[in-house]
XYZ file of C-alpha atoms in Angstrom:
662
model
C -11.024 -61.138 135.332
C -12.571 -60.177 139.026
C -13.373 -62.651 141.763
C -16.485 -61.020 140.922
C -16.786 -62.008 137.151
C -15.711 -65.388 137.351
C -18.294 -66.076 140.278
C -20.694 -65.031 137.325
C -19.158 -66.970 134.718
C -19.553 -69.610 136.842
C -22.983 -69.591 137.816
C -23.803 -68.667 134.547
C -22.497 -72.241 133.125
C -24.181 -73.982 136.126
C -27.596 -72.171 135.171
C -26.792 -73.528 130.558
C -26.038 -76.895 132.251
C -29.026 -78.075 134.384
C -30.777 -75.873 131.690
C -29.502 -79.128 129.279
C -29.657 -81.818 131.734
C -32.256 -82.167 134.347
C -35.367 -81.461 131.484
C -34.226 -84.297 129.902
C -33.801 -86.076 133.488
C -36.686 -85.353 134.371
C -38.741 -86.561 131.116
C -36.727 -90.246 131.146
C -37.588 -90.279 134.276
C -41.567 -89.674 133.650
C -40.936 -92.427 131.632
C -39.626 -94.605 133.909
C -42.623 -94.268 136.714
C -44.798 -95.126 134.407
C -43.158 -97.969 132.444
C -42.056 -99.726 136.348
C -45.863 -98.169 137.826
C -47.412 -100.679 134.907
C -48.820 -103.127 137.152
C -50.215 -100.642 139.310
C -51.947 -98.420 136.771
C -55.334 -98.790 135.496
C -55.788 -101.416 132.107
C -56.294 -98.555 129.738
C -53.567 -96.386 130.279
C -51.144 -100.641 129.719
C -52.774 -101.328 126.228
C -55.291 -99.700 124.062
C -58.331 -101.042 125.026
C -60.079 -102.300 121.346
C -63.118 -100.528 121.817
C -61.046 -97.246 121.588
C -59.716 -98.806 118.434
C -60.671 -96.105 115.433
C -61.980 -98.324 112.130
C -58.973 -95.957 110.018
C -58.904 -99.799 107.878
C -63.044 -99.575 107.692
C -63.134 -96.464 105.955
C -59.619 -96.500 103.977
C -61.417 -100.047 102.437
C -64.506 -98.007 101.572
C -63.139 -94.648 99.786
C -61.766 -97.449 97.875
C -64.409 -99.268 96.959
C -65.945 -96.003 96.318
C -63.283 -94.601 93.779
C -63.311 -98.518 92.450
C -67.216 -99.474 91.730
C -68.298 -95.828 92.127
C -69.835 -93.268 88.506
C -67.682 -90.120 88.680
C -70.191 -87.925 86.232
C -71.782 -90.989 85.801
C -69.384 -91.669 82.949
C -66.199 -93.906 84.331
C -65.070 -95.075 87.442
C -61.459 -93.876 89.214
C -60.289 -97.452 88.089
C -61.306 -96.494 84.740
C -59.634 -93.545 84.245
C -56.422 -95.020 86.470
C -56.351 -97.938 84.152
C -56.648 -95.964 80.347
C -53.818 -93.392 82.454
C -51.539 -97.171 82.788
C -52.240 -98.053 79.327
C -50.441 -95.464 78.108
C -46.706 -96.516 79.301
C -47.102 -99.501 77.023
C -46.254 -97.779 73.928
C -42.647 -96.722 75.495
C -41.955 -99.412 77.110
C -42.258 -102.295 74.661
C -40.458 -99.797 72.560
C -37.635 -100.381 75.025
C -37.756 -103.606 74.839
C -38.371 -104.132 71.436
C -35.101 -101.877 71.515
C -33.206 -103.927 73.701
C -34.357 -107.532 73.740
C -37.464 -108.380 72.262
C -37.299 -107.046 68.614
C -40.098 -105.918 66.571
C -41.956 -109.048 64.711
C -44.034 -107.230 63.259
C -41.498 -105.171 61.068
C -38.887 -108.503 61.137
C -37.033 -105.936 62.825
C -34.447 -108.469 65.867
C -33.433 -106.191 69.181
C -30.124 -105.013 69.144
C -27.029 -107.115 70.031
C -25.498 -107.998 72.439
C -22.283 -106.229 71.422
C -23.759 -103.125 70.018
C -25.571 -102.802 73.424
C -22.473 -103.098 75.428
C -20.510 -100.805 73.021
C -22.865 -97.900 73.248
C -22.575 -98.884 77.025
C -18.845 -98.266 77.210
C -18.625 -95.053 74.740
C -21.273 -93.027 77.319
C -19.153 -93.620 80.024
C -16.245 -92.212 78.301
C -17.637 -89.474 77.274
C -19.145 -88.592 81.037
C -15.826 -89.062 82.556
C -12.887 -91.425 80.970
C -12.477 -94.291 79.187
C -12.430 -96.013 82.500
C -15.830 -95.379 83.708
C -16.384 -96.835 79.957
C -14.842 -99.956 80.977
C -17.171 -100.529 83.624
C -20.353 -99.565 82.007
C -19.497 -101.881 79.045
C -17.666 -104.731 81.635
C -21.279 -104.766 83.668
C -23.595 -105.119 80.805
C -21.128 -107.375 79.648
C -21.814 -109.168 82.458
C -25.111 -109.569 81.804
C -24.712 -111.434 79.004
C -21.770 -114.147 79.922
C -23.834 -115.052 82.445
C -27.469 -115.512 80.878
C -28.496 -113.175 82.203
C -29.340 -110.814 79.186
C -32.224 -111.135 78.556
C -33.658 -110.842 82.349
C -31.508 -107.949 82.589
C -32.406 -105.598 79.140
C -36.255 -106.320 80.408
C -35.318 -104.979 83.888
C -33.237 -102.511 82.272
C -35.917 -101.339 79.901
C -38.127 -101.111 83.023
C -35.961 -98.517 84.325
C -35.500 -96.232 81.253
C -39.027 -95.723 80.674
C -39.568 -94.769 84.280
C -36.515 -92.867 85.089
C -37.909 -89.826 83.190
C -41.827 -90.462 83.572
C -40.658 -90.145 86.993
C -38.217 -87.269 86.980
C -41.031 -84.707 84.583
C -43.088 -85.947 87.386
C -40.883 -85.064 90.207
C -39.656 -81.532 88.372
C -42.937 -80.132 87.373
C -44.379 -80.962 91.028
C -41.516 -79.407 92.330
C -41.680 -76.471 89.572
C -45.695 -75.571 90.775
C -44.478 -75.866 94.692
C -41.696 -73.407 94.158
C -44.561 -70.929 92.108
C -46.795 -72.060 94.575
C -46.624 -71.437 97.849
C -49.577 -72.714 99.002
C -49.095 -76.379 97.054
C -45.506 -76.273 98.274
C -47.205 -76.680 102.227
C -49.752 -79.076 101.381
C -46.930 -81.036 99.182
C -44.216 -81.264 101.516
C -45.579 -83.418 104.540
C -47.676 -85.994 101.416
C -43.676 -86.528 100.232
C -42.438 -87.044 103.627
C -44.367 -89.273 103.462
C -43.940 -91.057 100.544
C -40.539 -90.967 101.524
C -41.289 -93.439 104.988
C -43.531 -95.675 102.782
C -42.506 -98.880 102.890
C -42.155 -100.565 99.557
C -45.079 -102.832 99.963
C -47.716 -100.549 100.758
C -47.425 -99.338 97.273
C -48.463 -102.082 95.507
C -51.819 -103.157 97.206
C -53.146 -99.743 95.501
C -51.458 -100.308 92.741
C -53.298 -103.333 91.937
C -56.331 -103.039 92.574
C -56.019 -99.818 90.642
C -53.452 -100.875 87.823
C -54.516 -104.760 88.441
C -51.289 -106.637 88.461
C -48.797 -107.593 85.812
C -45.821 -105.957 83.739
C -47.377 -102.430 84.271
C -47.738 -102.401 87.156
C -44.475 -103.274 88.449
C -43.888 -100.184 86.468
C -46.050 -97.932 87.723
C -46.098 -98.770 91.331
C -41.610 -97.527 89.969
C -42.682 -94.304 88.736
C -44.526 -93.820 92.076
C -41.690 -94.656 94.697
C -39.219 -92.896 92.798
C -41.249 -88.887 92.234
C -40.669 -87.780 95.868
C -36.856 -87.794 96.287
C -36.801 -85.615 92.544
C -39.754 -83.156 93.446
C -37.969 -82.340 96.800
C -34.329 -82.263 95.523
C -35.534 -79.430 92.394
C -37.464 -77.455 95.080
C -34.190 -77.398 97.053
C -32.740 -76.123 93.573
C -35.342 -73.528 92.475
C -34.641 -71.812 96.224
C -31.330 -72.063 96.603
C -30.806 -70.349 93.163
C -28.369 -66.960 94.279
C -31.090 -63.772 94.110
C -27.335 -62.287 91.933
C -27.806 -64.648 88.883
C -31.662 -64.146 88.928
C -31.116 -59.662 89.264
C -28.115 -60.848 85.644
C -31.279 -61.980 83.951
C -34.020 -59.325 85.049
C -32.065 -56.784 83.579
C -30.968 -58.691 80.483
C -34.886 -58.858 79.845
C -35.948 -62.097 80.670
C -39.282 -62.839 81.220
C -40.930 -65.253 83.150
C -40.167 -67.898 80.929
C -36.416 -67.474 79.845
C -36.159 -67.240 83.087
C -37.100 -70.012 84.193
C -35.609 -71.585 81.248
C -32.654 -70.141 80.682
C -31.705 -68.444 84.946
C -33.535 -71.197 86.801
C -33.267 -74.326 85.410
C -29.359 -73.587 84.691
C -28.134 -72.264 87.679
C -30.082 -75.239 89.531
C -28.788 -78.324 87.214
C -26.757 -79.749 89.869
C -29.644 -81.049 92.278
C -31.917 -81.436 89.849
C -28.901 -83.829 87.910
C -28.582 -85.148 91.527
C -32.858 -85.946 91.695
C -31.934 -87.778 88.487
C -29.718 -90.075 89.785
C -31.764 -90.647 93.068
C -34.789 -91.564 90.951
C -32.722 -94.443 89.577
C -31.792 -96.226 92.169
C -35.318 -95.128 93.788
C -36.093 -98.000 90.585
C -33.692 -99.479 91.217
C -35.111 -100.424 94.621
C -38.007 -101.252 93.482
C -36.760 -103.723 90.642
C -37.824 -107.157 92.905
C -40.660 -105.256 94.888
C -42.708 -104.848 92.401
C -42.661 -109.040 91.397
C -44.459 -109.072 93.298
C -46.976 -106.902 91.274
C -45.893 -108.830 88.216
C -43.115 -106.894 86.831
C -40.687 -109.808 84.872
C -37.280 -109.246 84.442
C -34.529 -110.094 86.716
C -36.806 -108.871 89.925
C -38.919 -111.897 89.391
C -36.364 -114.259 89.176
C -34.171 -113.499 91.820
C -37.439 -113.205 94.291
C -38.579 -117.067 92.013
C -34.646 -118.704 93.002
C -35.615 -117.140 96.423
C -38.534 -118.845 97.289
C -37.305 -122.022 96.144
C -33.886 -121.297 97.871
C -32.243 -121.740 95.285
C -28.947 -119.374 97.109
C -26.288 -120.187 94.189
C -29.373 -119.419 90.736
C -30.376 -116.169 93.575
C -27.162 -114.649 94.204
C -26.363 -114.830 89.996
C -29.538 -112.726 89.928
C -28.410 -110.483 92.499
C -25.239 -109.996 91.441
C -26.784 -108.928 87.891
C -28.835 -106.696 89.870
C -26.306 -104.300 91.321
C -23.865 -104.335 88.300
C -27.102 -103.076 87.078
C -26.904 -100.925 89.667
C -23.451 -99.154 89.789
C -23.369 -99.081 86.000
C -26.296 -96.866 85.995
C -25.329 -95.148 89.479
C -22.062 -93.970 88.215
C -23.317 -92.936 85.332
C -26.213 -90.215 86.353
C -23.065 -89.142 88.346
C -20.840 -88.637 85.914
C -24.121 -86.773 84.449
C -24.524 -84.749 87.829
C -19.938 -83.649 87.285
C -19.775 -83.390 83.512
C -19.212 -79.397 82.671
C -20.596 -78.065 79.426
C -17.176 -78.154 77.647
C -16.703 -75.712 74.214
C -15.374 -76.415 71.269
C -14.168 -75.052 68.493
C -16.631 -74.262 64.662
C -12.977 -74.377 62.516
C -12.847 -78.149 64.046
C -13.531 -81.317 61.508
C -16.741 -83.092 62.103
C -14.658 -85.591 63.507
C -12.491 -83.712 66.544
C -15.602 -82.209 66.909
C -18.164 -85.040 67.250
C -16.145 -87.799 68.519
C -18.606 -89.708 70.712
C -20.734 -89.447 67.956
C -18.264 -91.171 65.927
C -17.562 -93.598 67.768
C -21.387 -94.343 68.213
C -22.255 -94.792 64.550
C -18.922 -97.106 64.054
C -20.254 -98.954 67.411
C -24.103 -99.463 65.975
C -22.400 -100.289 61.847
C -20.463 -102.468 63.409
C -22.243 -104.618 65.604
C -24.797 -104.908 62.681
C -22.145 -106.127 60.469
C -21.147 -108.235 62.576
C -24.378 -109.508 63.244
C -24.228 -110.518 59.699
C -21.588 -112.120 60.149
C -22.045 -114.378 63.449
C -24.641 -115.220 65.130
C -22.177 -114.606 68.535
C -22.011 -110.989 67.458
C -26.122 -111.330 67.413
C -26.728 -113.031 70.824
C -24.132 -114.809 73.369
C -24.191 -117.606 72.664
C -25.018 -120.510 76.079
C -22.783 -123.157 75.361
C -19.948 -119.768 76.526
C -22.505 -118.684 79.372
C -20.932 -118.982 82.572
C -22.389 -119.724 86.224
C -20.960 -119.241 89.477
C -24.347 -120.603 91.153
C -22.271 -124.409 91.690
C -20.229 -122.959 93.428
C -22.493 -120.146 96.051
C -24.474 -124.022 96.447
C -21.685 -125.108 97.712
C -20.428 -122.790 99.734
C -23.525 -123.013 101.540
C -23.472 -126.719 102.184
C -19.847 -126.282 103.017
C -20.767 -124.041 105.525
C -23.241 -125.988 107.117
C -21.250 -128.490 106.980
C -19.077 -126.909 109.440
C -20.736 -124.493 111.411
C -23.966 -125.431 111.909
C -23.641 -126.344 115.086
C -21.181 -122.431 116.273
C -24.241 -120.979 114.558
C -26.774 -121.704 115.955
C -25.241 -121.346 119.187
C -24.841 -118.187 117.978
C -28.548 -118.001 117.007
C -29.914 -119.526 120.389
C -27.875 -118.146 122.196
C -28.928 -114.371 120.843
C -32.755 -115.649 120.920
C -32.603 -116.641 124.760
C -29.787 -114.280 126.127
C -30.858 -110.961 123.691
C -33.336 -110.432 121.698
C -36.487 -112.172 123.743
C -35.471 -109.894 126.906
C -35.082 -106.902 125.199
C -38.334 -107.989 122.642
C -40.857 -108.714 126.456
C -39.403 -105.509 127.759
C -40.746 -103.385 124.757
C -44.452 -105.000 124.898
C -44.089 -104.785 128.483
C -44.053 -100.671 127.662
C -47.356 -98.952 128.019
C -48.737 -97.119 125.454
C -49.619 -93.656 127.441
C -45.963 -93.656 129.012
C -44.538 -94.113 125.241
C -47.194 -90.753 124.658
C -45.545 -88.885 127.170
C -42.109 -89.461 126.568
C -42.187 -88.284 122.023
C -44.668 -85.409 124.044
C -42.714 -84.433 126.108
C -39.249 -84.728 123.791
C -41.556 -82.954 121.365
C -42.237 -80.248 123.587
C -38.747 -79.450 124.620
C -37.433 -79.814 120.907
C -39.398 -77.942 119.212
C -42.588 -75.775 120.965
C -46.003 -77.344 120.855
C -46.246 -77.718 117.056
C -43.621 -80.756 117.537
C -45.223 -82.226 120.437
C -48.650 -82.022 118.533
C -47.435 -83.599 115.687
C -45.075 -86.549 117.061
C -48.031 -86.515 119.136
C -50.240 -87.337 116.150
C -48.557 -90.302 114.617
C -48.358 -91.970 118.335
C -51.573 -91.788 118.379
C -52.422 -92.820 115.173
C -50.086 -96.272 115.944
C -52.124 -96.483 118.779
C -55.530 -96.371 117.815
C -55.146 -98.251 114.597
C -54.664 -101.108 116.426
C -51.806 -102.674 115.665
C -49.764 -101.379 118.825
C -48.479 -105.018 119.741
C -46.800 -105.387 115.800
C -45.295 -102.131 116.408
C -43.636 -102.661 119.693
C -42.353 -105.572 117.662
C -41.928 -103.869 115.073
C -40.003 -101.476 117.647
C -37.892 -103.029 119.355
C -36.237 -104.554 115.891
C -35.302 -101.621 114.825
C -34.267 -100.562 118.247
C -31.872 -104.013 118.644
C -30.665 -103.028 114.502
C -29.496 -99.569 114.668
C -27.707 -100.369 118.457
C -25.743 -102.741 116.669
C -25.014 -100.396 113.249
C -24.516 -97.498 115.845
C -21.832 -99.815 117.861
C -20.056 -101.460 114.483
C -20.718 -98.715 112.263
C -19.502 -95.019 114.694
C -15.933 -97.334 115.392
C -15.309 -97.654 111.326
C -16.830 -93.874 110.445
C -14.252 -92.455 112.877
C -11.354 -95.049 111.180
C -12.525 -94.138 108.068
C -12.166 -90.340 108.584
C -8.321 -90.013 110.028
C -7.006 -90.135 106.359
C -8.620 -89.075 103.281
C -7.659 -92.537 101.674
C -9.660 -94.720 104.357
C -12.275 -92.094 103.157
C -12.727 -91.892 99.530
C -12.310 -96.301 100.532
C -15.115 -96.023 103.433
C -17.073 -93.533 101.165
C -16.826 -96.682 98.046
C -17.817 -99.428 100.703
C -21.209 -97.037 101.031
C -22.142 -96.245 97.762
C -21.936 -99.608 96.832
C -23.511 -101.770 99.804
C -26.071 -98.652 98.678
C -26.703 -99.430 95.176
C -27.114 -103.354 96.417
C -31.019 -104.186 96.783
C -32.656 -104.844 99.521
C -33.965 -108.825 99.102
C -29.710 -108.723 98.195
C -29.120 -108.790 102.499
C -31.763 -111.474 102.842
C -29.091 -113.643 100.899
C -26.705 -114.503 103.235
C -29.059 -113.826 106.350
C -30.437 -117.628 105.206
C -27.775 -118.992 105.111
C -26.301 -118.487 108.063
C -28.822 -118.889 110.456
C -31.864 -119.918 108.708
C -35.171 -117.782 109.003
C -36.423 -115.783 111.867
C -35.358 -112.880 114.085
C -31.590 -112.941 114.118
C -31.358 -113.757 110.546
C -33.980 -110.791 109.999
C -32.052 -108.700 112.097
C -28.328 -109.177 110.776
C -30.269 -108.645 107.192
C -31.528 -105.611 108.874
C -27.980 -104.360 110.687
C -25.561 -104.528 107.215
C -28.840 -102.675 105.022
C -28.864 -99.308 107.875
C -25.049 -99.663 108.272
C -24.156 -97.531 104.921
C -25.745 -93.922 106.876
C -24.200 -94.380 110.305
C -21.103 -94.915 108.411
C -21.006 -91.897 105.327
C -22.389 -89.251 108.146
C -19.703 -90.084 110.465
C -17.485 -89.708 107.971
C -18.698 -87.023 106.923
C -19.055 -84.518 110.240
C -15.645 -85.626 111.535
C -13.794 -84.633 107.982
C -15.511 -80.830 107.712
C -14.767 -79.508 110.573
C -13.290 -76.483 110.313
C -10.288 -76.493 110.511
C -9.080 -73.155 112.221
C -10.453 -74.724 115.475
C -8.174 -78.410 115.051
C -5.503 -76.260 114.867
C -6.545 -74.075 117.337
C -6.712 -77.501 119.881
C -3.351 -78.486 118.497
C -1.783 -75.682 119.213
C -3.019 -75.612 122.308
C -1.802 -79.518 122.974
C -4.179 -81.471 122.609
C -2.645 -85.185 121.750
C -5.122 -87.333 119.398
C -7.294 -88.497 121.654
C -8.084 -85.734 123.156
C -8.702 -84.022 119.641
C -11.233 -86.965 118.266
C -13.420 -86.387 121.825
C -13.429 -82.828 122.830
C -12.794 -81.235 119.653
C -13.755 -83.065 116.455
C -16.627 -85.820 118.047
C -18.532 -82.509 120.160
C -18.704 -80.483 116.249
C -19.539 -84.055 114.400
C -22.367 -85.049 116.471
C -25.377 -83.051 114.826
C -23.755 -84.947 111.641
C -23.801 -87.983 112.753
C -26.963 -87.394 114.898
C -28.626 -86.687 110.723
C -26.982 -90.222 110.390
C -28.892 -92.165 113.583
C -31.718 -90.825 111.819
C -30.917 -92.020 108.797
C -29.739 -95.220 109.733
C -33.674 -95.685 111.973
C -35.365 -94.642 108.094
C -33.223 -97.347 107.306
C -33.906 -100.041 109.576
C -37.818 -99.831 109.052
C -37.749 -100.276 105.230
C -35.994 -102.981 105.624
C -37.944 -104.893 109.279
C -40.615 -104.931 106.738
C -38.506 -106.982 103.676
C -37.153 -108.925 106.502
C -41.114 -109.821 107.568
C -40.311 -112.002 103.672
C -38.057 -114.571 106.554
C -39.911 -114.733 109.461
C -40.882 -112.437 111.843
C -43.957 -111.221 113.211
C -44.246 -107.340 113.361
C -46.451 -104.806 111.010
C -44.211 -106.689 108.052
C -45.848 -109.903 108.298
C -49.213 -107.916 108.630
C -47.890 -105.734 105.016
C -47.036 -109.254 103.451
C -50.627 -110.699 104.265
C -52.773 -107.965 103.527
C -50.571 -108.095 100.315
C -51.157 -111.441 100.013
C -55.513 -111.122 100.488
C -55.561 -108.009 98.528
C -56.523 -106.019 101.765
C -55.444 -102.455 99.873
C -57.146 -100.444 103.450
C -54.420 -102.769 105.870
C -51.475 -102.075 103.774
C -51.929 -97.951 103.746
C -52.891 -97.632 107.121
C -50.319 -100.474 108.921
C -47.666 -98.591 105.686
C -49.169 -95.267 107.841
C -48.202 -96.359 111.093
C -44.520 -97.712 109.688
C -44.323 -94.187 107.620
C -44.785 -92.543 110.881
C -42.861 -94.222 112.833
C -40.024 -93.134 110.757
C -41.285 -89.755 111.295
C -41.525 -88.566 114.929
C -37.544 -90.182 114.919
C -37.130 -87.961 112.266
C -38.078 -84.727 113.737
C -37.075 -85.404 116.736
C -33.541 -86.168 115.672
C -33.541 -83.934 112.738
C -34.829 -81.028 115.851
C -32.389 -81.605 118.314
C -29.879 -81.444 115.241
C -31.236 -78.062 113.980
C -30.525 -76.960 117.912
C -27.150 -78.743 118.608
C -26.314 -76.839 115.435
C -26.851 -73.215 116.345
C -25.443 -74.268 119.548
C -22.092 -74.560 118.322
C -22.344 -72.001 115.663
C -22.146 -74.589 112.797
C -25.925 -72.233 110.971
């Protein structure tokens, strides 16, 4: 290459470098100037004047009052209609509860024996994958009987078995309509974004207003909460059906209806089944939350034990929820992975239908055994096991031997880390943060993205909860920073071998199945209530995505690029930092994005153990049944998450384009 060409190449590289670093530096510099010049700024640029606040809460409450009290067509109110529709859920709920636990006293028919439920769960796992999954399913269900949680577990399972199909059906047809009608997709996708970003508790207050309080209301809240992932994956699955498959269907003479049910839906089977899996997990995530509006079962029991600080008994209920979540998660995952199999028509009935035959044998055998001994029908109380004394003893032991060190750590974290960081966040002028977000959005996605994220920040500022929002932001920022500092090295370590990656996936899958309230138990044991306990719970819960995405990103770096680095003489450290990390960084950033979303969800749950952020205000709104305030607060949290989501996603997409990965 000539000297002139080298000079031009160097100039181009220098211009690219300047373009990639100068603009972010200017954005940060502008923010810092506004931040440090706060004492010189007028008061309205630091805090939103009270008279500027927009009465979103009053408007929302006025709309809710109109829907609750004003007649539609002079016949009924909107609340009358929603409560009538909600009554429809009582029939399938009563049927499933009757089968699993309550029986049918009117016709003198008992519930399924526990032995039958355990056996059928084992056969289902065996049929979907192998005997190992069957043993896991049977053992998980048996745990609920052996540890005295059978009735509560079956009530919870009945709620999930009713809510999941209803949410899946609504989400599926919503996704289908979005695919068929572009105008509907344009309207529904932003709504799905908001619904998936809303805190769990924001669903409860409107449910209490329009449905009432009770087990039925908890199931309805669970259904609404679980719809968005199914709708999203339906849209994704149907849009990803290859054109060649559709063309083959057209050439075969399929009608529009046949094309949909016999071509599109089977071709999108994998994403649709993943959607069902996500619906089930979302239903279980609402198990404890729905107890706040009267849902019965394990969630209500866990909440009661937690409020009474009965840590051992609460942990037992929590483990029962975890076992149920693991079993249902693994069964639904196995259904996703299972491929259709061919059976010879000439084979015997037993060979063609081995699992059906085994199921009939289990049903008949358990009924016969139940007539012989009551032990096969209901697990005897005298044989019930309990680990509560052990956990209570562990709490006492930790309190006795580690109280002083834990208190020193707690006080040091508060005095030297958390309180100073919180004070810094509370000093941020709203105009400085608005400028930072708007300029970042403009650089990453142009005026449209800048307008969207600026609108989110302006809503939070003018809703009247700016100070509380800054406290929430401080807790999320501290938690996410800790998650990155811990989770990133763990992900790098796990990505180095297939065995470690599988181990990390198992950890992530297991911890992601835990209901969020479970994480409050160990931190209360260690740090009592307060910001240290709350942030510790957030860190445990929110670390999952950063580990998962780091492993995924590093393991999926193209092999030929790594091989080229090896041939160039790179050391293992150079391969990691100069090749694999830069290529995996967009996925890692998406993991940080999901960590932020998880932290925002958990920060609201953590308000249960004493914080002074938006979560506490949402709890107050729930206590006083203030639907307008609850929804506005929920939107503030959702818009915080969506702001980070849109900016990080735009940056990640731009980086992938630069690297030629999309």
